[in-house]
Coordinates of C-alpha atoms in Angstrom, one line a residue:
M1 CA -55.3 49.7 21.3
N2 CA -55.5 46.9 23.8
I3 CA -53.2 44.1 22.6
L4 CA -53.4 40.6 24.1
V5 CA -49.9 39.0 24.0
V6 CA -50.0 35.3 24.7
N7 CA -47.0 33.3 25.7
W8 CA -46.4 30.2 27.9
T9 CA -44.3 32.1 30.4
W10 CA -44.3 35.7 31.6
Y11 CA -40.7 35.6 32.9
P12 CA -37.3 35.3 31.1
S13 CA -37.3 31.8 29.7
G14 CA -35.2 31.9 26.6
G15 CA -35.3 33.5 23.1
D16 CA -39.1 33.5 22.9
W17 CA -39.2 35.7 26.0
T18 CA -36.6 38.0 24.6
Y19 CA -38.8 38.7 21.7
V20 CA -42.0 38.9 23.8
E21 CA -40.4 41.4 26.1
N22 CA -39.1 43.5 23.2
V23 CA -42.4 43.5 21.3
C24 CA -44.3 44.4 24.5
K25 CA -42.0 47.4 25.1
L26 CA -42.5 48.4 21.4
Y27 CA -46.3 48.3 21.6
E28 CA -46.2 50.4 24.8
Q29 CA -43.8 52.9 23.3
K30 CA -46.2 53.4 20.4
G31 CA -49.0 54.2 22.9
H32 CA -50.8 50.8 23.1
H33 CA -51.7 48.8 26.1
V34 CA -50.4 45.2 26.5
I35 CA -52.5 42.6 28.3
P36 CA -50.7 39.3 29.0
F37 CA -52.2 35.8 28.9
S38 CA -49.9 33.1 30.2
M39 CA -49.4 30.3 32.7
K40 CA -49.1 31.0 36.5
D41 CA -45.6 30.8 37.9
E42 CA -43.8 32.3 40.9
R43 CA -41.1 33.6 38.5
N44 CA -43.7 35.6 36.4
Y45 CA -43.4 39.4 36.3
P46 CA -46.3 41.0 38.2
S47 CA -49.4 41.6 36.1
A48 CA -52.9 43.0 36.9
Y49 CA -54.2 40.2 34.7
S50 CA -52.5 37.2 36.3
N51 CA -55.8 36.0 37.8
Y52 CA -56.8 35.0 34.2
F53 CA -53.6 32.9 33.8
I54 CA -54.0 29.1 33.6
E55 CA -52.6 26.9 36.4
N56 CA -49.0 25.9 36.1
I57 CA -48.0 22.7 34.2
D58 CA -44.6 21.4 35.1
Y59 CA -43.8 18.3 33.1
K60 CA -40.6 17.6 35.2
K61 CA -42.7 17.1 38.3
V62 CA -45.3 14.7 36.9
N63 CA -45.3 11.6 39.0
K64 CA -44.5 8.8 36.5
R65 CA -46.1 6.3 38.9
S66 CA -49.4 8.1 38.9
L67 CA -51.4 7.2 35.8
T68 CA -54.2 9.7 36.8
A69 CA -51.8 12.6 37.2
G70 CA -50.0 11.7 33.9
L71 CA -53.3 11.5 32.0
K72 CA -54.4 14.8 33.4
V73 CA -51.3 16.5 32.2
V74 CA -51.4 14.8 28.8
S75 CA -55.0 15.9 28.2
K76 CA -54.2 19.5 29.2
S77 CA -51.2 19.6 26.9
I78 CA -53.4 18.7 23.9
Y79 CA -56.7 20.5 24.6
S80 CA -56.9 23.0 27.4
F81 CA -60.5 23.6 28.6
E82 CA -59.0 25.8 31.3
A83 CA -57.3 28.1 28.9
Q84 CA -60.5 28.5 26.9
K85 CA -62.6 29.2 30.0
N86 CA -60.1 31.7 31.4
L87 CA -59.5 33.5 28.1
E88 CA -63.3 33.7 27.5
K89 CA -63.6 35.5 30.8
L90 CA -60.8 37.8 30.0
L91 CA -62.2 38.7 26.7
T92 CA -65.6 39.4 28.4
D93 CA -64.0 41.7 31.0
V94 CA -61.5 43.5 28.8
H95 CA -61.9 44.8 25.2
I96 CA -59.1 43.4 23.0
D97 CA -58.3 44.9 19.6
F98 CA -56.0 42.2 18.4
V99 CA -54.1 39.2 19.7
H100 CA -50.3 38.4 19.3
I101 CA -49.6 34.7 19.9
N102 CA -46.1 33.4 20.7
V103 CA -45.3 30.0 22.3
I104 CA -48.5 28.2 23.3
H105 CA -48.1 24.5 22.4
H106 CA -48.1 21.9 25.2
Y107 CA -49.5 24.5 27.7
I108 CA -52.1 27.0 26.6
T109 CA -52.7 25.1 23.4
P110 CA -54.1 26.2 20.0
T111 CA -57.6 25.5 21.3
I112 CA -57.8 29.2 22.4
L113 CA -57.8 30.3 18.8
K114 CA -61.5 29.5 18.3
I115 CA -62.4 31.5 21.3
I116 CA -60.6 34.6 19.9
K117 CA -61.9 34.2 16.3
K118 CA -65.5 33.8 17.6
R119 CA -65.2 37.4 18.6
N120 CA -63.7 38.4 15.2
I121 CA -60.5 39.6 16.8
P122 CA -57.5 39.6 14.4
I123 CA -54.7 37.1 15.3
I124 CA -51.1 37.1 14.4
W125 CA -48.7 34.3 15.6
T126 CA -45.0 34.7 15.7
F127 CA -43.2 31.3 15.4
H128 CA -40.4 30.5 17.7
E129 CA -40.2 26.8 17.0
Y130 CA -41.5 24.1 14.5
T131 CA -44.2 22.3 16.5
P132 CA -47.0 22.4 13.8
L133 CA -44.6 20.5 11.5
C134 CA -42.6 18.4 14.0
P135 CA -44.0 16.8 17.1
D136 CA -40.6 17.3 18.8
S137 CA -40.6 21.0 17.8
T138 CA -37.0 20.9 16.8
F139 CA -36.6 18.6 13.7
I140 CA -34.2 16.6 15.8
S141 CA -34.5 12.9 16.4
H142 CA -31.8 11.1 18.6
G143 CA -29.4 14.0 18.0
Q144 CA -29.8 14.1 14.2
V145 CA -31.8 16.5 12.0
C146 CA -35.0 14.7 10.9
E147 CA -37.8 15.6 8.6
K148 CA -39.6 12.2 8.4
C149 CA -42.9 13.8 9.5
F150 CA -43.1 15.7 6.2
G151 CA -46.6 15.5 4.8
G152 CA -48.3 15.2 8.2
K153 CA -46.8 11.7 8.9
F154 CA -46.6 12.4 12.6
Y155 CA -46.6 8.6 13.4
Q156 CA -42.9 8.7 12.5
C157 CA -42.3 10.4 15.8
I158 CA -43.7 7.3 17.5
T159 CA -41.9 4.7 15.4
H160 CA -38.6 6.5 15.9
T161 CA -39.3 7.6 19.6
C162 CA -38.2 11.1 18.7
K163 CA -39.5 12.8 21.9
K164 CA -36.9 12.2 24.7
G165 CA -36.4 8.6 23.3
S166 CA -39.6 7.7 25.0
L167 CA -42.4 5.8 23.4
L168 CA -45.0 7.4 25.7
A169 CA -43.8 11.0 25.2
S170 CA -43.5 10.4 21.4
T171 CA -47.0 9.1 21.2
V172 CA -48.4 12.0 23.2
A173 CA -46.5 14.5 20.9
A174 CA -47.7 12.8 17.7
L175 CA -51.3 12.7 19.1
E176 CA -51.1 16.4 19.9
N177 CA -50.1 17.2 16.3
Y178 CA -52.8 15.0 14.8
V179 CA -55.5 16.5 17.0
H180 CA -54.6 20.1 16.1
K181 CA -54.3 19.3 12.4
Y182 CA -57.7 17.6 12.5
L183 CA -59.4 20.4 14.4
N184 CA -57.7 22.9 12.1
Y185 CA -57.7 25.7 14.6
Y186 CA -54.6 27.0 12.8
A187 CA -56.9 28.3 10.1
Y188 CA -58.2 30.9 12.5
V189 CA -54.9 32.8 12.5
D190 CA -54.7 35.8 10.1
Y191 CA -50.9 35.9 9.7
Y192 CA -48.0 33.7 10.8
V193 CA -44.9 35.8 11.4
C194 CA -41.6 34.0 10.5
P195 CA -38.5 35.6 12.1
S196 CA -36.1 34.2 9.5
V197 CA -36.0 33.4 5.8
F198 CA -35.1 29.8 6.8
L199 CA -38.1 29.3 9.0
Y200 CA -40.4 30.9 6.4
E201 CA -39.1 28.6 3.6
K202 CA -39.4 25.5 5.9
F203 CA -43.1 26.2 6.7
K204 CA -43.7 27.0 3.1
A205 CA -42.0 23.7 1.9
F206 CA -44.3 21.8 4.4
N207 CA -47.3 23.6 2.8
F208 CA -48.4 25.2 6.1
F209 CA -50.9 27.9 5.2
T210 CA -48.5 29.4 2.7
D211 CA -50.9 32.3 2.0
K212 CA -50.7 33.5 5.6
L213 CA -46.9 33.2 6.1
V214 CA -45.0 36.5 6.4
Q215 CA -41.2 36.8 6.8
L216 CA -40.4 39.5 9.2
Y217 CA -37.2 39.7 11.3
H218 CA -37.5 40.5 15.0
G219 CA -37.0 43.9 16.4
Y220 CA -34.6 44.5 19.4
D221 CA -34.1 47.2 21.9
Y222 CA -30.4 47.8 21.9
A223 CA -30.4 50.1 25.0
E224 CA -29.1 47.3 27.2
I225 CA -26.3 46.7 24.7
E226 CA -25.2 50.3 24.8
T227 CA -25.3 50.2 28.6
A228 CA -23.1 47.1 28.7
K229 CA -20.6 48.8 26.4
A230 CA -20.5 51.8 28.7
T231 CA -20.3 49.9 32.0
T232 CA -18.2 46.8 31.3
P233 CA -15.1 47.0 33.5
A234 CA -11.9 46.9 31.5
S235 CA -10.2 43.5 31.3
K236 CA -6.9 42.3 29.9
E237 CA -8.1 38.7 29.9
K238 CA -8.2 37.0 26.5
Y239 CA -11.0 34.5 25.9
I240 CA -13.8 33.3 23.6
V241 CA -17.3 32.6 24.8
F242 CA -20.2 30.3 24.4
V243 CA -23.7 31.3 25.7
G244 CA -26.6 28.9 25.6
R245 CA -28.4 25.9 27.1
L246 CA -26.2 23.0 27.6
E247 CA -28.2 20.6 25.5
K248 CA -27.1 18.3 22.6
I249 CA -28.8 20.5 20.0
K250 CA -26.8 23.5 21.0
G251 CA -23.5 21.8 20.1
A252 CA -21.4 22.6 23.2
N253 CA -20.1 19.0 23.0
T254 CA -18.7 19.6 19.6
L255 CA -17.1 22.8 20.9
L256 CA -15.4 21.0 23.7
V257 CA -14.0 18.4 21.2
A258 CA -12.7 21.3 19.1
M259 CA -11.0 22.9 22.2
Q260 CA -8.7 19.9 22.3
Y261 CA -7.1 21.2 19.2
C262 CA -6.9 24.8 20.5
P263 CA -4.2 24.9 23.2
G264 CA -3.8 28.3 24.8
V265 CA -7.3 29.5 23.8
Q266 CA -9.5 30.3 26.9
L267 CA -13.2 29.5 26.7
K268 CA -15.9 30.7 29.0
I269 CA -19.2 28.7 28.9
L270 CA -22.3 30.4 30.1
G271 CA -25.5 28.4 30.7
T272 CA -26.9 25.3 32.3
G273 CA -28.8 22.2 31.0
T274 CA -29.1 18.5 31.1
Q275 CA -25.8 18.0 29.5
E276 CA -23.8 20.1 32.0
E277 CA -22.3 17.3 34.1
E278 CA -21.5 15.3 31.0
L279 CA -19.7 18.3 29.5
K280 CA -17.8 19.0 32.7
A281 CA -16.7 15.3 32.9
F282 CA -15.5 15.5 29.3
A283 CA -13.5 18.7 30.1
S284 CA -12.0 17.1 33.2
T285 CA -11.1 13.8 31.5
H286 CA -9.4 15.5 28.6
Q287 CA -7.7 18.1 30.8
L288 CA -9.3 21.1 29.2
T289 CA -8.1 23.4 31.9
Q290 CA -8.7 26.4 29.6
V291 CA -12.4 25.8 29.7
N292 CA -14.4 27.5 32.5
F293 CA -18.0 26.7 33.2
L294 CA -19.6 29.8 34.6
G295 CA -23.2 28.6 34.9
K296 CA -26.2 30.8 34.4
Q297 CA -25.3 34.5 34.7
S298 CA -27.5 37.6 35.0
R299 CA -28.3 39.4 31.8
Q300 CA -26.0 42.3 32.7
Q301 CA -23.1 39.9 33.5
T302 CA -23.7 37.9 30.3
L303 CA -23.5 41.0 28.2
Q304 CA -20.4 42.2 30.0
I305 CA -18.6 38.9 29.6
I306 CA -19.5 38.9 25.9
N307 CA -18.3 42.5 25.6
N308 CA -14.8 41.6 27.0
S309 CA -14.5 38.5 24.8
Q310 CA -12.7 38.2 21.5
F311 CA -15.6 36.5 19.8
L312 CA -18.6 34.2 20.3
V313 CA -19.1 30.6 19.2
C314 CA -22.6 29.5 18.3
A315 CA -22.3 25.7 17.7
S316 CA -26.0 24.8 17.2
E317 CA -26.8 21.6 15.5
W318 CA -30.5 22.1 15.0
Y319 CA -32.6 24.5 12.7
E320 CA -31.9 27.6 14.8
V321 CA -34.9 29.9 14.3
L322 CA -32.9 33.1 14.9
G323 CA -30.7 33.2 18.0
F324 CA -30.7 36.3 20.1
T325 CA -27.3 35.4 21.6
I326 CA -25.8 36.0 18.1
V327 CA -27.8 39.3 17.8
E328 CA -26.4 40.5 21.1
A329 CA -22.8 39.5 20.4
M330 CA -22.9 41.2 17.0
A331 CA -24.5 44.3 18.5
L332 CA -21.5 44.3 20.9
S333 CA -19.3 44.4 17.8
K334 CA -18.2 40.8 18.3
P335 CA -17.8 38.4 15.3
V336 CA -19.4 35.0 15.6
I337 CA -18.2 31.6 14.5
G338 CA -21.4 29.8 13.7
S339 CA -22.5 26.5 12.4
A340 CA -24.0 26.8 8.9
I341 CA -27.5 25.6 9.9
G342 CA -31.0 27.1 10.2
A343 CA -31.1 30.9 10.3
I344 CA -27.5 31.3 11.5
P345 CA -26.1 32.1 8.0
E346 CA -28.6 35.0 7.7
M347 CA -26.7 36.7 10.5
V348 CA -23.2 35.2 10.4
I349 CA -22.1 36.1 6.8
D350 CA -19.0 34.0 6.2
N351 CA -15.8 36.1 6.1
Y352 CA -17.9 39.3 6.6
T353 CA -19.5 39.2 10.1
G354 CA -17.9 36.0 11.2
L355 CA -17.0 32.5 10.1
L356 CA -19.2 29.5 9.3
Y357 CA -18.4 25.9 9.6
E358 CA -20.1 22.6 9.0
P359 CA -22.4 21.7 11.9
G360 CA -20.9 19.0 14.2
N361 CA -17.5 19.3 12.5
A362 CA -15.1 19.8 15.4
I363 CA -11.9 19.9 13.4
E364 CA -13.3 22.6 11.1
L365 CA -14.5 24.5 14.1
A366 CA -11.1 24.3 15.8
D367 CA -9.5 25.7 12.6
K368 CA -11.9 28.7 12.6
I369 CA -11.2 29.3 16.3
K370 CA -7.4 29.2 15.8
L371 CA -7.7 31.5 12.8
L372 CA -9.6 34.3 14.6
N373 CA -7.6 33.8 17.8
A374 CA -4.4 34.5 15.9
N375 CA -5.7 37.5 13.9
P376 CA -6.9 40.4 16.1
D377 CA -7.1 42.7 13.1
L378 CA -9.5 40.3 11.4
V379 CA -11.5 40.0 14.6
A380 CA -11.9 43.8 14.8
K381 CA -12.9 44.1 11.1
L382 CA -15.5 41.3 11.3
G383 CA -16.8 42.8 14.5
E384 CA -17.3 46.2 12.9
N385 CA -19.2 44.5 10.0
A386 CA -21.2 42.4 12.5
Y387 CA -22.5 45.5 14.2
K388 CA -23.6 47.2 11.0
H389 CA -25.3 44.1 9.7
I390 CA -27.2 43.1 12.7
T391 CA -28.5 46.6 13.6
Q392 CA -29.9 46.8 10.1
L393 CA -31.3 43.3 10.0
I394 CA -32.8 43.1 13.5
N395 CA -34.3 46.6 13.7
T396 CA -37.2 47.7 15.9
E397 CA -38.7 50.3 13.5
K398 CA -38.5 47.9 10.6
H399 CA -40.3 45.3 12.7
F400 CA -43.0 47.6 13.8
A401 CA -43.5 48.8 10.2
G402 CA -43.9 45.1 9.2
L403 CA -46.5 44.6 12.0
Q404 CA -48.4 47.6 10.8
Q405 CA -48.7 46.0 7.4
L406 CA -50.5 43.1 9.1
I407 CA -52.5 45.2 11.5
P408 CA -53.0 48.6 9.8
S409 CA -54.7 50.1 12.9
L410 CA -51.4 49.8 15.0

C-alpha cells in the first residue's frame, strides 16, 4: 500500500516526530510504502516527495511591524490554499491508499481533509495535542490548567489572552478554532487515534466525534534502547535526570525549587527552551551547584545519560499526552518520579514503576527524590517493573494490530 503520512515537520521536532518516525518504520517493515507530506525546512530528512511540501512558516520570524506579512501568516495558519493545491497535485501524481494525519494545525491546516475525502481515501488522525478543543493546544492559560473553552466557547481564549499572553495571538487562535468548527472538516476523518486513555476521555468529555475516537497506545522501536544499554560507557557518577523542553508547562522550575531541599543529589538537565536563562539564574541565585544544565544532546547521548542515571523526573504541569521520555527511561529500566497529571499515571504506576506526586508541589517532589536517592534497592525493583510495564503498554505489534482494525487492508 501507498500510505500518505502528514506531519508539520519531517525532522526530529519532539514527541510527535518520535511517533511519526516509529510508525513510518513500522509501515515499511510491513511492506508498505510511505509518502510524506509536510512543510519545507532545511532540517528535513531527504524525500523524493519534498517538491510537494508547502513553504515554510516560521512564526518566530514574522516581522511584528509588518501588517501585510502578519496577515499573510495568519491567513495561512487558518486556511492553507497552498496545502490544498500541493496535496491535490500529489494525489494526482501518486496513488494513495490511505492517509495518516499527525500534527497539522497552524501550518498544513485541516483544510486538506476535504481534498483527501473527495477522492474517497480513508483517513486516520493520531492526536498529539488538544487543538480542536483548546485554541492554545495545551489546556494551559497563564501557567494554570484551564478548560474554559468547554462547549466550543473559544472566545474565552481571547478574554483571558491564553495564547502567549497576547490579545492578537489569542484572537487568531480562537478564530482558527471557530473556522475549523464551522467548516466541519473534522467530519471527514474516519478515525481519531488517541495515544492514551486520558486523551481519549478528554476528547470524549468534550463530545468530539465520540463515535470515531479510538484509544490505541503508540508503538515504539526499542532497538536504539538496546543499543544504548550495550554501548553506554560505565560510570560511577550518581545523579538523577530531567529531559525535556525548558518551558513552564514542563515543570523544570518546580524541580529546581525541590532541589533546594535535596542537598547532595546531583541533577542533570537536558534540553533548551524559553525558560532556560531564567532557570539558570534561579540555580545560580540559590547556589544549586549540584544542578548541571547540559543543553540539547544527541539522541544517543541522551539515552546514555539516562542509562547511567538513578532515575528520571518528569515534572510536567500540563495534560501530558503520553511522554516518550518516560517511555525511553522506563525501557532503560529506570523508575520515574512523575507528576500525577495527564497520561503520566498510565505509565508511572505509583510504588510500582515509579512514584507520583501532586503537580507543582515542590516539597512533595523533594520528598520523593530523597526517598529514591536513599534506597538503591527500591530503585532497582521499580526499574525492573518499569521495563516490564512499558514494553507491554507501548508495543509495536499491539499498535499495528490496532491500526489493522481501523484499516483492514494494512
